[in-house]
Amino acid sequence: KDVQKEREPHVYLSKEEVKEKIQSYNSSVTDKLKMTLNANGIYTGFIKVQMELCRPITVQSSQSQGRCAPSSQETAFYLPDGCVNTLHISSTNTVREVIEALLKKFFVADNPAKFALYKRCHKEDQVYTCKLSDREHPLYLRLVAGPKTEMLSFVLREHETGEVMWEAFSIPELQNFLRILDKEESDQLQILKNRYAAYRGKLEEALRGVLKPG
């Protein structure tokens, strides 16, 4: 079970320290996703983000991209749990920019304010999760932790229920959510009816056996 951990303070590294860490990082990389240090001191690299979304997301079709008004080409569905996406970012990119880039990459029309990025650390047989602030820099965290996801991984989640900004949802999105909930309710009700129908059939069969003459 995840436990909450206080956010660690950001330690500013000198250009030489960054260079040394990137060299050490690249020497440990096993998936060819290395970091590159530019002459201006900004470095680029890759992070992997695991999607752990409980609520449905709204996805735009290629025809409706770029439109401001809600489109009939938007579809709401549940994203499979645990899928991982890779992003190429720079050391200047913030958590908020990473969330926006991730949603844009997959044509997600939902407001980025609905989501939060978490870091997950494994230490001493425990798993620590910490919600990152919008101004933190994920690539810096990746560099400091090293390339092993066992040491640090990133997770995209919705804000907790009490934190949901319902005003950030559009009317079509809310209507889609209601349709999905109605379908789930109908499916669960049918499963329950089938279960009790099976029980009833077994009871009636047992009664016929008991009441049979002879």
Tab-separated table of C-alpha atoms in Angstrom:
chain	number	residue	atom	x	y	z
A	1	LYS	CA	0.000	0.000	0.000
A	2	ASP	CA	1.296	3.440	-0.899
A	3	VAL	CA	2.117	5.856	1.873
A	4	GLN	CA	2.512	9.592	1.569
A	5	LYS	CA	5.919	11.227	1.762
A	6	GLU	CA	6.895	14.870	2.213
A	7	ARG	CA	8.198	16.552	-0.938
A	8	GLU	CA	11.971	16.668	-1.095
A	9	PRO	CA	13.579	20.108	-1.550
A	10	HIS	CA	14.971	20.980	-4.967
A	11	VAL	CA	18.785	21.071	-4.956
A	12	TYR	CA	20.235	23.325	-7.636
A	13	LEU	CA	23.147	21.707	-9.436
A	14	SER	CA	26.034	23.480	-11.131
A	15	LYS	CA	26.586	22.902	-14.858
A	16	GLU	CA	29.547	20.656	-14.047
A	17	GLU	CA	27.475	18.629	-11.575
A	18	VAL	CA	24.725	18.256	-14.177
A	19	LYS	CA	27.296	17.084	-16.735
A	20	GLU	CA	28.686	14.470	-14.328
A	21	LYS	CA	25.213	13.220	-13.402
A	22	ILE	CA	24.191	12.932	-17.064
A	23	GLN	CA	27.351	10.934	-17.840
A	24	SER	CA	26.618	8.637	-14.903
A	25	TYR	CA	22.956	8.386	-15.925
A	26	ASN	CA	23.764	7.486	-19.547
A	27	SER	CA	26.268	4.844	-18.467
A	28	SER	CA	23.476	3.107	-16.526
A	29	VAL	CA	20.759	3.332	-19.205
A	30	THR	CA	19.640	-0.018	-20.631
A	31	ASP	CA	16.800	1.106	-22.952
A	32	LYS	CA	18.764	3.649	-25.088
A	33	LEU	CA	16.698	6.526	-23.638
A	34	LYS	CA	19.693	8.696	-22.801
A	35	MET	CA	19.914	12.347	-21.785
A	36	THR	CA	21.634	15.068	-23.813
A	37	LEU	CA	23.280	18.186	-22.387
A	38	ASN	CA	23.118	21.274	-24.599
A	39	ALA	CA	25.654	24.088	-24.686
A	40	ASN	CA	23.240	26.447	-22.897
A	41	GLY	CA	23.067	24.118	-19.880
A	42	ILE	CA	19.566	22.805	-20.673
A	43	TYR	CA	19.374	19.036	-20.977
A	44	THR	CA	16.802	16.824	-22.656
A	45	GLY	CA	15.735	13.249	-22.056
A	46	PHE	CA	12.876	10.834	-21.654
A	47	ILE	CA	10.437	10.037	-18.886
A	48	LYS	CA	7.877	7.252	-18.724
A	49	VAL	CA	4.459	7.990	-17.248
A	50	GLN	CA	2.069	5.292	-16.078
A	51	MET	CA	-1.619	6.079	-16.543
A	52	GLU	CA	-3.788	5.289	-13.512
A	53	LEU	CA	-7.080	6.939	-14.401
A	54	CYS	CA	-10.320	5.889	-12.695
A	55	ARG	CA	-12.689	8.184	-14.582
A	56	PRO	CA	-13.315	8.179	-18.352
A	57	ILE	CA	-11.345	10.545	-20.589
A	58	THR	CA	-12.636	12.443	-23.613
A	59	VAL	CA	-10.694	11.894	-26.834
A	60	GLN	CA	-10.935	13.998	-29.983
A	61	SER	CA	-10.942	12.553	-33.470
A	62	SER	CA	-8.428	13.966	-35.957
A	63	GLN	CA	-11.230	15.940	-37.669
A	64	SER	CA	-12.255	17.780	-34.494
A	65	GLN	CA	-8.789	18.763	-33.266
A	66	GLY	CA	-8.244	22.484	-32.891
A	67	ARG	CA	-11.927	23.353	-32.556
A	68	CYS	CA	-13.105	25.343	-29.574
A	69	ALA	CA	-16.717	24.199	-29.563
A	70	PRO	CA	-17.681	20.715	-28.341
A	71	SER	CA	-17.762	18.243	-31.225
A	72	SER	CA	-19.741	15.087	-31.924
A	73	GLN	CA	-16.372	13.564	-32.857
A	74	GLU	CA	-15.387	13.463	-29.168
A	75	THR	CA	-15.660	10.101	-27.410
A	76	ALA	CA	-15.484	9.295	-23.708
A	77	PHE	CA	-14.044	5.966	-22.589
A	78	TYR	CA	-12.039	4.313	-19.833
A	79	LEU	CA	-8.299	4.060	-20.453
A	80	PRO	CA	-6.840	0.602	-19.708
A	81	ASP	CA	-5.170	0.687	-16.315
A	82	GLY	CA	-1.388	0.565	-16.188
A	83	CYS	CA	-0.512	1.621	-19.736
A	84	VAL	CA	2.800	3.508	-19.921
A	85	ASN	CA	3.688	6.401	-22.233
A	86	THR	CA	7.120	7.838	-23.004
A	87	LEU	CA	7.701	11.573	-23.407
A	88	HIS	CA	10.778	13.431	-24.642
A	89	ILE	CA	11.119	16.601	-22.551
A	90	SER	CA	13.675	19.150	-21.407
A	91	SER	CA	14.939	20.133	-17.982
A	92	THR	CA	12.914	23.355	-18.201
A	93	ASN	CA	9.568	21.600	-18.648
A	94	THR	CA	7.341	21.767	-15.585
A	95	VAL	CA	4.866	19.203	-14.306
A	96	ARG	CA	1.987	21.213	-15.752
A	97	GLU	CA	3.651	21.294	-19.182
A	98	VAL	CA	4.306	17.551	-19.021
A	99	ILE	CA	0.626	16.855	-18.255
A	100	GLU	CA	-0.455	19.093	-21.137
A	101	ALA	CA	1.998	17.431	-23.542
A	102	LEU	CA	0.884	13.961	-22.489
A	103	LEU	CA	-2.802	14.758	-23.047
A	104	LYS	CA	-2.071	16.454	-26.370
A	105	LYS	CA	-0.050	13.470	-27.575
A	106	PHE	CA	-3.097	11.239	-27.221
A	107	PHE	CA	-5.698	13.819	-28.325
A	108	VAL	CA	-7.293	13.964	-24.882
A	109	ALA	CA	-9.739	16.860	-24.808
A	110	ASP	CA	-10.139	16.998	-21.018
A	111	ASN	CA	-8.912	20.067	-19.139
A	112	PRO	CA	-5.343	19.428	-17.842
A	113	ALA	CA	-6.427	20.928	-14.502
A	114	LYS	CA	-8.309	17.686	-13.814
A	115	PHE	CA	-5.070	15.708	-13.577
A	116	ALA	CA	-2.050	15.509	-11.302
A	117	LEU	CA	1.392	13.961	-11.713
A	118	TYR	CA	2.776	11.830	-8.900
A	119	LYS	CA	6.217	10.425	-8.255
A	120	ARG	CA	6.469	6.915	-6.862
A	121	CYS	CA	9.581	5.820	-4.984
A	122	HIS	CA	10.545	2.386	-3.682
A	123	LYS	CA	12.586	2.471	-0.487
A	124	GLU	CA	13.109	-0.107	2.236
A	125	ASP	CA	10.354	-2.427	0.959
A	126	GLN	CA	7.800	0.391	0.990
A	127	VAL	CA	6.228	2.413	-1.781
A	128	TYR	CA	6.052	6.159	-1.317
A	129	THR	CA	3.879	8.356	-3.511
A	130	CYS	CA	3.988	12.122	-3.611
A	131	LYS	CA	1.891	14.524	-5.624
A	132	LEU	CA	4.164	16.891	-7.544
A	133	SER	CA	3.493	20.611	-7.666
A	134	ASP	CA	2.859	22.195	-11.062
A	135	ARG	CA	6.204	23.998	-10.990
A	136	GLU	CA	8.462	21.003	-10.336
A	137	HIS	CA	10.668	19.618	-13.136
A	138	PRO	CA	10.202	15.869	-13.814
A	139	LEU	CA	13.402	15.464	-15.851
A	140	TYR	CA	15.479	16.832	-12.964
A	141	LEU	CA	13.849	14.255	-10.667
A	142	ARG	CA	14.601	11.540	-13.230
A	143	LEU	CA	18.247	12.628	-13.476
A	144	VAL	CA	18.787	12.694	-9.710
A	145	ALA	CA	17.110	9.307	-9.172
A	146	GLY	CA	18.813	7.607	-12.115
A	147	PRO	CA	17.221	5.598	-14.925
A	148	LYS	CA	15.822	2.727	-12.834
A	149	THR	CA	12.037	2.922	-12.510
A	150	GLU	CA	12.315	0.884	-9.310
A	151	MET	CA	13.908	3.959	-7.746
A	152	LEU	CA	11.486	6.497	-9.241
A	153	SER	CA	8.497	6.331	-11.557
A	154	PHE	CA	5.846	8.835	-12.640
A	155	VAL	CA	2.097	8.279	-12.458
A	156	LEU	CA	-0.733	10.330	-13.957
A	157	ARG	CA	-3.935	10.353	-11.912
A	158	GLU	CA	-7.037	12.423	-11.558
A	159	HIS	CA	-7.191	14.795	-8.632
A	160	GLU	CA	-8.736	13.245	-5.540
A	161	THR	CA	-12.543	13.365	-5.438
A	162	GLY	CA	-12.519	16.242	-2.983
A	163	GLU	CA	-10.194	18.188	-5.267
A	164	VAL	CA	-12.111	17.755	-8.510
A	165	MET	CA	-12.703	21.031	-10.343
A	166	TRP	CA	-16.144	20.228	-11.677
A	167	GLU	CA	-16.307	23.585	-13.433
A	168	ALA	CA	-13.444	22.380	-15.628
A	169	PHE	CA	-15.737	19.775	-17.219
A	170	SER	CA	-17.752	20.698	-20.289
A	171	ILE	CA	-21.466	19.844	-20.575
A	172	PRO	CA	-20.820	17.114	-23.204
A	173	GLU	CA	-18.220	15.548	-20.886
A	174	LEU	CA	-20.612	15.491	-17.941
A	175	GLN	CA	-23.332	14.030	-20.168
A	176	ASN	CA	-20.903	11.334	-21.344
A	177	PHE	CA	-20.071	10.484	-17.739
A	178	LEU	CA	-23.763	10.108	-16.952
A	179	ARG	CA	-24.267	7.820	-19.957
A	180	ILE	CA	-21.343	5.652	-18.874
A	181	LEU	CA	-22.675	5.468	-15.306
A	182	ASP	CA	-26.141	4.529	-16.600
A	183	LYS	CA	-24.625	1.733	-18.709
A	184	GLU	CA	-22.548	0.459	-15.785
A	185	GLU	CA	-25.636	0.479	-13.552
A	186	SER	CA	-27.639	-1.400	-16.177
A	187	ASP	CA	-24.879	-3.986	-16.663
A	188	GLN	CA	-24.495	-4.569	-12.913
A	189	LEU	CA	-28.269	-4.875	-12.516
A	190	GLN	CA	-28.408	-7.498	-15.291
A	191	ILE	CA	-25.572	-9.459	-13.678
A	192	LEU	CA	-27.457	-9.395	-10.362
A	193	LYS	CA	-30.706	-10.542	-12.025
A	194	ASN	CA	-28.902	-13.408	-13.775
A	195	ARG	CA	-27.287	-14.499	-10.502
A	196	TYR	CA	-30.602	-14.606	-8.629
A	197	ALA	CA	-32.318	-16.306	-11.566
A	198	ALA	CA	-29.680	-19.057	-11.373
A	199	TYR	CA	-30.236	-19.415	-7.612
A	200	ARG	CA	-33.982	-19.544	-8.113
A	201	GLY	CA	-33.631	-22.242	-10.751
A	202	LYS	CA	-31.510	-24.415	-8.443
A	203	LEU	CA	-33.950	-23.973	-5.550
A	204	GLU	CA	-36.939	-24.888	-7.712
A	205	GLU	CA	-35.071	-27.929	-9.022
A	206	ALA	CA	-34.270	-28.987	-5.456
A	207	LEU	CA	-37.893	-28.510	-4.405
A	208	ARG	CA	-39.123	-30.645	-7.278
A	209	GLY	CA	-36.764	-33.416	-6.165
A	210	VAL	CA	-38.012	-33.249	-2.569
A	211	LEU	CA	-41.705	-33.149	-3.513
A	212	LYS	CA	-41.495	-35.910	-6.136
A	213	PRO	CA	-43.728	-38.910	-5.123
A	214	GLY	CA	-42.114	-42.165	-4.113
